[in-house]
Coordinates of C-alpha atoms in Angstrom, one line a residue:
M1 CA 24.7 -26.2 -2.7
S2 CA 23.4 -24.5 -5.4
A3 CA 24.7 -21.8 -7.3
I4 CA 22.3 -19.7 -6.3
E5 CA 21.2 -20.8 -2.7
Q6 CA 25.5 -19.8 -2.5
S7 CA 24.7 -16.3 -3.6
T8 CA 22.0 -16.4 -1.4
R9 CA 22.6 -17.4 1.8
R10 CA 26.4 -14.3 1.0
H11 CA 24.1 -11.4 0.7
E12 CA 21.8 -12.1 3.5
P13 CA 21.0 -9.8 5.7
G14 CA 22.9 -10.2 8.7
R15 CA 24.3 -13.2 8.0
P16 CA 28.4 -13.0 7.4
T17 CA 28.7 -9.4 8.7
G18 CA 28.5 -6.9 11.6
V19 CA 27.3 -4.3 8.7
A20 CA 24.1 -6.7 8.3
A21 CA 23.3 -7.5 11.8
R22 CA 23.2 -3.8 12.7
R23 CA 21.1 -3.4 10.6
S24 CA 19.0 -6.7 11.9
A25 CA 18.9 -4.8 14.2
R26 CA 18.1 -1.2 13.0
V27 CA 14.9 -3.3 11.6
R28 CA 13.5 -4.9 15.2
I29 CA 13.8 -1.7 16.5
A30 CA 11.7 0.2 13.8
A31 CA 9.5 -3.5 13.7
L32 CA 8.3 -3.0 17.0
W33 CA 8.3 1.6 17.9
M34 CA 5.9 1.3 14.6
L35 CA 3.5 -1.6 16.4
L36 CA 3.3 0.6 19.2
V37 CA 2.5 3.4 17.4
L38 CA -0.1 1.5 15.4
L39 CA -1.5 -0.5 19.0
A40 CA -1.5 3.7 20.7
T41 CA -3.6 4.4 18.3
A42 CA -5.8 2.3 17.6
A43 CA -6.5 2.8 20.5
A44 CA -6.8 5.8 21.2
Y45 CA -9.5 5.8 18.0
I46 CA -11.6 3.0 20.3
F47 CA -11.7 5.1 23.3
W48 CA -11.0 8.7 22.9
G49 CA -13.0 9.0 18.5
R50 CA -15.5 11.8 17.7
D51 CA -17.7 10.0 20.7
R52 CA -15.7 8.6 23.7
L53 CA -16.5 5.1 25.1
P54 CA -16.5 4.4 28.6
V55 CA -13.3 1.9 28.9
D56 CA -15.9 -0.6 31.1
E57 CA -18.3 -0.9 27.7
V58 CA -15.6 -1.8 25.8
L59 CA -14.0 -4.0 27.8
Q60 CA -17.3 -5.9 28.3
V61 CA -18.1 -5.6 24.4
L62 CA -15.5 -7.0 22.8
G63 CA -15.3 -9.9 25.7
G64 CA -18.6 -11.3 24.0
A65 CA -21.7 -8.7 25.7
S66 CA -23.5 -6.0 24.1
V67 CA -23.8 -2.8 24.8
P68 CA -26.8 -0.8 23.7
G69 CA -25.5 2.4 21.4
T70 CA -21.3 1.1 21.9
S71 CA -21.8 -2.2 20.2
F72 CA -22.6 -1.1 17.6
I73 CA -19.8 1.7 18.2
L74 CA -17.5 -0.8 18.2
M75 CA -18.5 -4.1 16.1
E76 CA -19.6 -2.4 13.5
D77 CA -18.0 0.8 12.6
R78 CA -14.7 1.9 14.8
L79 CA -13.5 -2.2 14.1
P80 CA -13.8 -3.2 11.2
R81 CA -12.1 0.5 10.0
L82 CA -9.0 -0.8 11.9
V83 CA -9.3 -3.7 10.4
V84 CA -9.8 -2.5 7.1
G85 CA -7.2 0.4 7.3
A86 CA -4.7 -1.6 8.5
L87 CA -4.7 -4.2 5.9
A88 CA -5.3 -2.1 3.1
G89 CA -1.6 -0.1 4.5
A90 CA -0.1 -3.6 4.6
G91 CA -1.3 -4.2 1.3
L92 CA -0.5 -0.9 -0.4
G93 CA 3.1 0.2 1.6
I94 CA 4.1 -3.8 0.6
S95 CA 3.3 -2.9 -3.6
G96 CA 5.6 -0.1 -2.9
A97 CA 8.4 -0.7 -1.5
L98 CA 8.5 -3.8 -4.1
F99 CA 8.5 -1.3 -7.1
Q100 CA 11.4 0.8 -4.8
R101 CA 14.1 -1.7 -4.5
W102 CA 13.0 -2.9 -7.8
L103 CA 14.0 0.1 -9.8
G104 CA 15.9 1.4 -7.7
N105 CA 14.0 4.8 -7.8
P106 CA 11.8 5.9 -4.2
L107 CA 9.6 7.9 -6.7
A108 CA 8.9 4.4 -8.6
S109 CA 6.0 3.5 -6.2
P110 CA 1.8 2.3 -8.2
D111 CA 0.2 6.0 -7.4
V112 CA 2.9 7.8 -8.9
I113 CA 3.6 5.0 -11.9
G114 CA 0.1 4.8 -13.4
V115 CA -1.0 1.5 -12.0
G116 CA -3.1 2.8 -8.6
F117 CA -4.4 5.4 -11.3
G118 CA -4.9 2.0 -13.9
A119 CA -7.2 0.1 -10.9
S120 CA -8.8 3.6 -10.2
A121 CA -10.0 4.1 -13.7
A122 CA -11.0 -0.1 -14.0
A123 CA -13.3 -0.1 -10.6
I124 CA -15.3 3.6 -11.8
A125 CA -16.3 1.4 -15.2
A126 CA -17.2 -1.3 -13.3
M127 CA -19.1 0.9 -10.8
I128 CA -20.6 3.2 -13.2
V129 CA -20.6 1.1 -16.7
F130 CA -21.8 -1.9 -14.9
G131 CA -23.3 -1.3 -11.1
V132 CA -21.0 -3.5 -10.2
N133 CA -20.3 -2.7 -6.1
D134 CA -19.4 -5.6 -4.9
W135 CA -16.1 -7.9 -4.6
K136 CA -15.8 -8.1 -8.1
L137 CA -15.4 -4.8 -8.0
S138 CA -11.0 -6.7 -6.7
A139 CA -10.8 -8.7 -9.9
F140 CA -12.0 -4.7 -12.5
A141 CA -9.1 -3.2 -9.8
L142 CA -6.3 -6.0 -10.3
A143 CA -7.1 -6.3 -13.6
G144 CA -6.8 -2.7 -14.7
G145 CA -3.7 -2.4 -12.9
L146 CA -1.9 -4.6 -14.0
A147 CA -3.1 -3.3 -18.7
V148 CA -1.1 -0.6 -16.9
A149 CA 1.5 -2.7 -15.5
A150 CA 1.6 -4.7 -19.2
V151 CA 1.7 -1.1 -21.0
I152 CA 4.7 0.7 -18.6
Y153 CA 6.3 -2.8 -18.4
W154 CA 7.0 -2.4 -23.2
L155 CA 7.0 1.3 -23.2
S156 CA 9.9 2.1 -21.0
A157 CA 12.1 -0.7 -22.5
S158 CA 10.1 -4.1 -22.3
G159 CA 11.6 -4.0 -18.5
Q160 CA 14.5 -4.0 -17.9
R161 CA 15.6 -1.4 -15.5
T162 CA 14.5 1.5 -15.8
G163 CA 13.7 3.1 -13.3
S164 CA 13.0 7.9 -15.1
R165 CA 12.3 6.1 -18.1
L166 CA 9.4 3.6 -16.6
I167 CA 8.2 6.6 -14.2
L168 CA 7.4 8.8 -17.2
A169 CA 5.4 6.3 -19.3
G170 CA 3.2 5.9 -15.9
L171 CA 3.0 10.0 -15.7
A172 CA 1.7 9.7 -19.0
I173 CA -0.6 7.3 -19.2
G174 CA -1.9 8.2 -15.6
A175 CA -2.2 11.4 -16.6
M176 CA -4.5 10.0 -19.9
L177 CA -7.1 7.4 -17.4
Q178 CA -6.9 10.6 -15.3
A179 CA -9.4 11.6 -18.1
L180 CA -10.9 8.7 -18.2
I181 CA -12.6 9.2 -15.3
Q182 CA -13.7 12.3 -15.7
F183 CA -14.8 11.4 -18.4
L184 CA -17.0 8.2 -16.8
L185 CA -17.7 10.8 -14.1
T186 CA -19.4 13.7 -16.9
Q187 CA -22.3 10.7 -18.3
T188 CA -23.4 9.1 -15.8
E189 CA -25.8 10.5 -13.2
V190 CA -25.4 12.9 -10.3
N191 CA -24.9 10.2 -7.4
T192 CA -23.3 8.2 -8.8
A193 CA -21.2 10.4 -9.6
S194 CA -21.3 11.3 -6.3
D195 CA -20.5 7.6 -5.1
A196 CA -17.6 7.2 -6.8
M197 CA -15.5 10.4 -6.5
R198 CA -15.8 9.9 -2.6
W199 CA -14.4 6.0 -3.3
L200 CA -12.0 8.4 -5.8
T201 CA -10.7 10.2 -3.0
G202 CA -10.1 6.8 -0.6
S203 CA -11.9 6.7 2.2
L204 CA -12.8 4.1 5.5
S205 CA -15.7 4.8 5.7
A206 CA -17.9 2.3 3.8
S207 CA -15.7 -0.6 6.0
T208 CA -17.4 -3.2 6.8
W209 CA -16.5 -7.0 7.9
E210 CA -17.9 -8.1 4.6
R211 CA -14.9 -6.5 3.3
A212 CA -12.1 -6.3 6.3
A213 CA -12.8 -10.5 4.5
V214 CA -12.2 -9.4 1.4
L215 CA -9.0 -8.0 2.2
G216 CA -7.8 -10.2 4.2
I217 CA -8.7 -13.4 2.0
G218 CA -6.7 -11.3 -1.1
L219 CA -3.6 -9.9 1.0
G220 CA -3.2 -13.4 2.4
A221 CA -2.7 -15.8 -0.8
A222 CA -0.4 -13.0 -2.6
G223 CA 1.4 -13.0 0.4
I224 CA 2.0 -16.1 1.7
F225 CA 1.9 -18.0 -1.5
L226 CA 3.5 -15.3 -3.9
L227 CA 5.6 -12.5 -1.5
P228 CA 8.4 -15.0 0.2
V229 CA 9.3 -16.3 -3.8
V230 CA 9.3 -12.7 -5.4
L231 CA 11.7 -11.8 -2.4
R232 CA 14.3 -13.7 -2.3
Q233 CA 14.0 -13.5 -6.5
L234 CA 14.1 -10.0 -5.6
K235 CA 17.4 -10.4 -3.9
L236 CA 18.9 -11.3 -6.7
L237 CA 17.9 -9.7 -9.5
E238 CA 19.4 -6.5 -7.0
L239 CA 22.0 -8.3 -8.3
G240 CA 22.5 -7.3 -11.8
E241 CA 20.1 -8.9 -14.4
D242 CA 22.7 -10.2 -16.1
A243 CA 24.2 -11.9 -13.1
A244 CA 21.0 -13.5 -12.1
A245 CA 20.5 -15.2 -15.0
A246 CA 24.0 -16.0 -15.2
L247 CA 23.4 -17.4 -11.5
G248 CA 19.9 -19.8 -12.8
L249 CA 17.0 -17.3 -12.4
H250 CA 14.7 -16.5 -15.1
V251 CA 14.6 -13.0 -15.0
G252 CA 11.4 -12.6 -17.2
R253 CA 9.6 -14.9 -15.4
A254 CA 10.9 -13.1 -12.4
R255 CA 10.3 -10.4 -13.6
V256 CA 6.6 -10.6 -15.1
L257 CA 5.9 -12.7 -10.9
L258 CA 7.2 -9.9 -8.9
V259 CA 5.0 -7.0 -11.3
F260 CA 1.6 -9.5 -10.8
T261 CA 2.3 -9.4 -6.4
A262 CA 3.3 -6.1 -6.6
V263 CA 0.4 -5.3 -8.6
A264 CA -1.8 -7.5 -7.2
L265 CA -1.4 -6.4 -3.1
G266 CA -1.7 -2.9 -4.6
A267 CA -4.7 -3.1 -6.9
I268 CA -7.2 -5.5 -4.1
P269 CA -7.0 -2.4 -1.5
I270 CA -7.9 0.4 -3.7
A271 CA -11.0 -1.8 -4.9
V272 CA -11.5 -1.6 -1.3
T273 CA -11.3 1.4 0.0
G274 CA -10.2 3.5 -3.1
P275 CA -7.0 5.1 -4.0
L276 CA -5.3 6.4 -0.1
A277 CA -2.7 8.9 -2.5
F278 CA 1.3 8.1 -0.8
V279 CA 0.6 5.2 1.3
A280 CA 3.0 3.0 -1.6
F281 CA 5.0 5.9 -1.9
L282 CA 5.5 7.0 2.0
A283 CA 6.3 4.1 3.9
G284 CA 9.1 2.4 1.9
P285 CA 11.2 5.1 2.6
I286 CA 9.8 5.8 5.9
T287 CA 11.9 2.5 6.2
A288 CA 14.8 3.3 5.0
A289 CA 15.2 6.4 6.8
L290 CA 13.9 4.0 10.0
S291 CA 17.1 1.3 9.3
R292 CA 19.7 3.8 7.6
S293 CA 19.2 1.2 4.4
A294 CA 17.8 0.1 1.8
I295 CA 14.1 -0.4 1.9
H296 CA 12.6 -3.4 4.0
V297 CA 9.9 -4.5 2.3
P298 CA 8.0 -5.9 4.9
L299 CA 8.8 -3.3 7.2
A300 CA 7.5 -1.2 4.4
G301 CA 3.6 -3.4 5.5
L302 CA 3.5 -2.5 8.3
T303 CA 4.6 1.1 7.4
G304 CA 1.4 1.8 5.4
A305 CA -0.7 -0.2 8.3
T306 CA 0.8 3.1 10.3
L307 CA -0.1 4.9 8.1
V308 CA -3.1 4.6 7.1
V309 CA -4.5 3.4 11.1
V310 CA -3.5 6.9 12.2
A311 CA -4.4 8.7 9.1
N312 CA -7.7 7.2 9.7
F313 CA -8.1 8.8 14.0
F314 CA -7.0 12.4 12.3
A315 CA -9.4 12.1 10.0
A316 CA -12.1 11.4 12.2
N317 CA -10.9 14.2 15.6
L318 CA -9.3 16.9 13.6
F319 CA -11.9 19.3 12.7
A320 CA -14.9 19.0 15.0
Q321 CA -18.0 18.8 12.6
I322 CA -16.4 17.2 10.1
N323 CA -15.0 13.8 9.5
L324 CA -12.3 13.8 6.2
P325 CA -11.5 10.6 4.4
V326 CA -8.4 9.2 4.7
G327 CA -7.7 9.9 1.3
V328 CA -7.3 13.4 2.2
I329 CA -5.1 13.2 5.6
T330 CA -2.1 10.8 3.2
G331 CA -2.0 12.7 0.9
A332 CA -1.6 15.9 2.5
F333 CA 1.3 13.7 4.8
G334 CA 2.1 12.6 1.2
A335 CA 2.6 15.8 -1.5
P336 CA 5.1 17.5 1.3
F337 CA 7.2 14.3 1.1
L338 CA 7.1 13.6 -2.4
I339 CA 8.1 17.4 -2.6
W340 CA 11.2 17.1 -0.4
V341 CA 12.4 13.8 -2.2
L342 CA 11.8 15.6 -6.1
V343 CA 14.6 17.8 -4.3
R344 CA 17.1 15.4 -2.9
A345 CA 16.7 13.3 -6.0
N346 CA 18.2 17.3 -8.3
S347 CA 20.8 17.6 -5.5
T348 CA 22.1 14.2 -5.1
G349 CA 21.8 13.3 -8.6
N350 CA 20.2 9.9 -7.5
G351 CA 16.5 10.2 -10.3
G352 CA 16.7 7.1 -11.0

């Protein structure tokens, strides 16, 4: 057995100790509760949304029948929203958790360190300058996120484990990109700027089965082919880069693959739904609180999906005559949580 395999087996959660077994049990319980909340909220949105749908008609449509009115509302509006929202939330949750685990800092999420702004700025430029509005938007968003990740990676001492410097660099880059976005919005027609502003808020209103397919294919490819490798390498990186290198890991390649995967899982949803504020930031710390241990990456994906589905329900039903963008609700949830994390980090001296 190689040294890497021995180290991985020694640090495999739930394998040797009662502490790890209890942690795994808490993760499973948290995942079960999160899944129940997700399913209950999805059912509530389907049956008791702004326009209530009869249970028998919904069941008929799900069984393949065509029911005037109900078929359109369910198949062309509510179900695509739920699928797109759940997929986008899962991608953002995993993206944030990867950054937070790698840098050991709960503030190191894509929407805080500037990667989300990079994806947004590239997507807005594609929409306004090139008139792109299809699947190509995902490619622009991914390119923008990767470009910003490369810049802040370089500014923070070439990717060393210096979370505070990376966060500061990301905040500076994010501020510049916000200015660029505002400039682009002032240079375009009113209708185009209005569409771009709605997209920047983060919304599921334009969800379709085609967009769900784009999300599913993009996130599925990254999740199936890249994420398992990244998670194995992340366990070694968390031992310390010197120890990881001594165990045979090519640290530079591992960091690049981790950053690419995390950016891809965050940028693809942003291209489809717009930046859903704080989902990537919230999901990881919530899993840590529920499991009372380190951030759990797969559980963060489920948590992100649940956050977006719950936010979608409130966005549709909170006010009688107003259908709010989902990004407004996630922003309202996330801002107080960010303040709490900052206060807690200051009080404990764990600011990264």
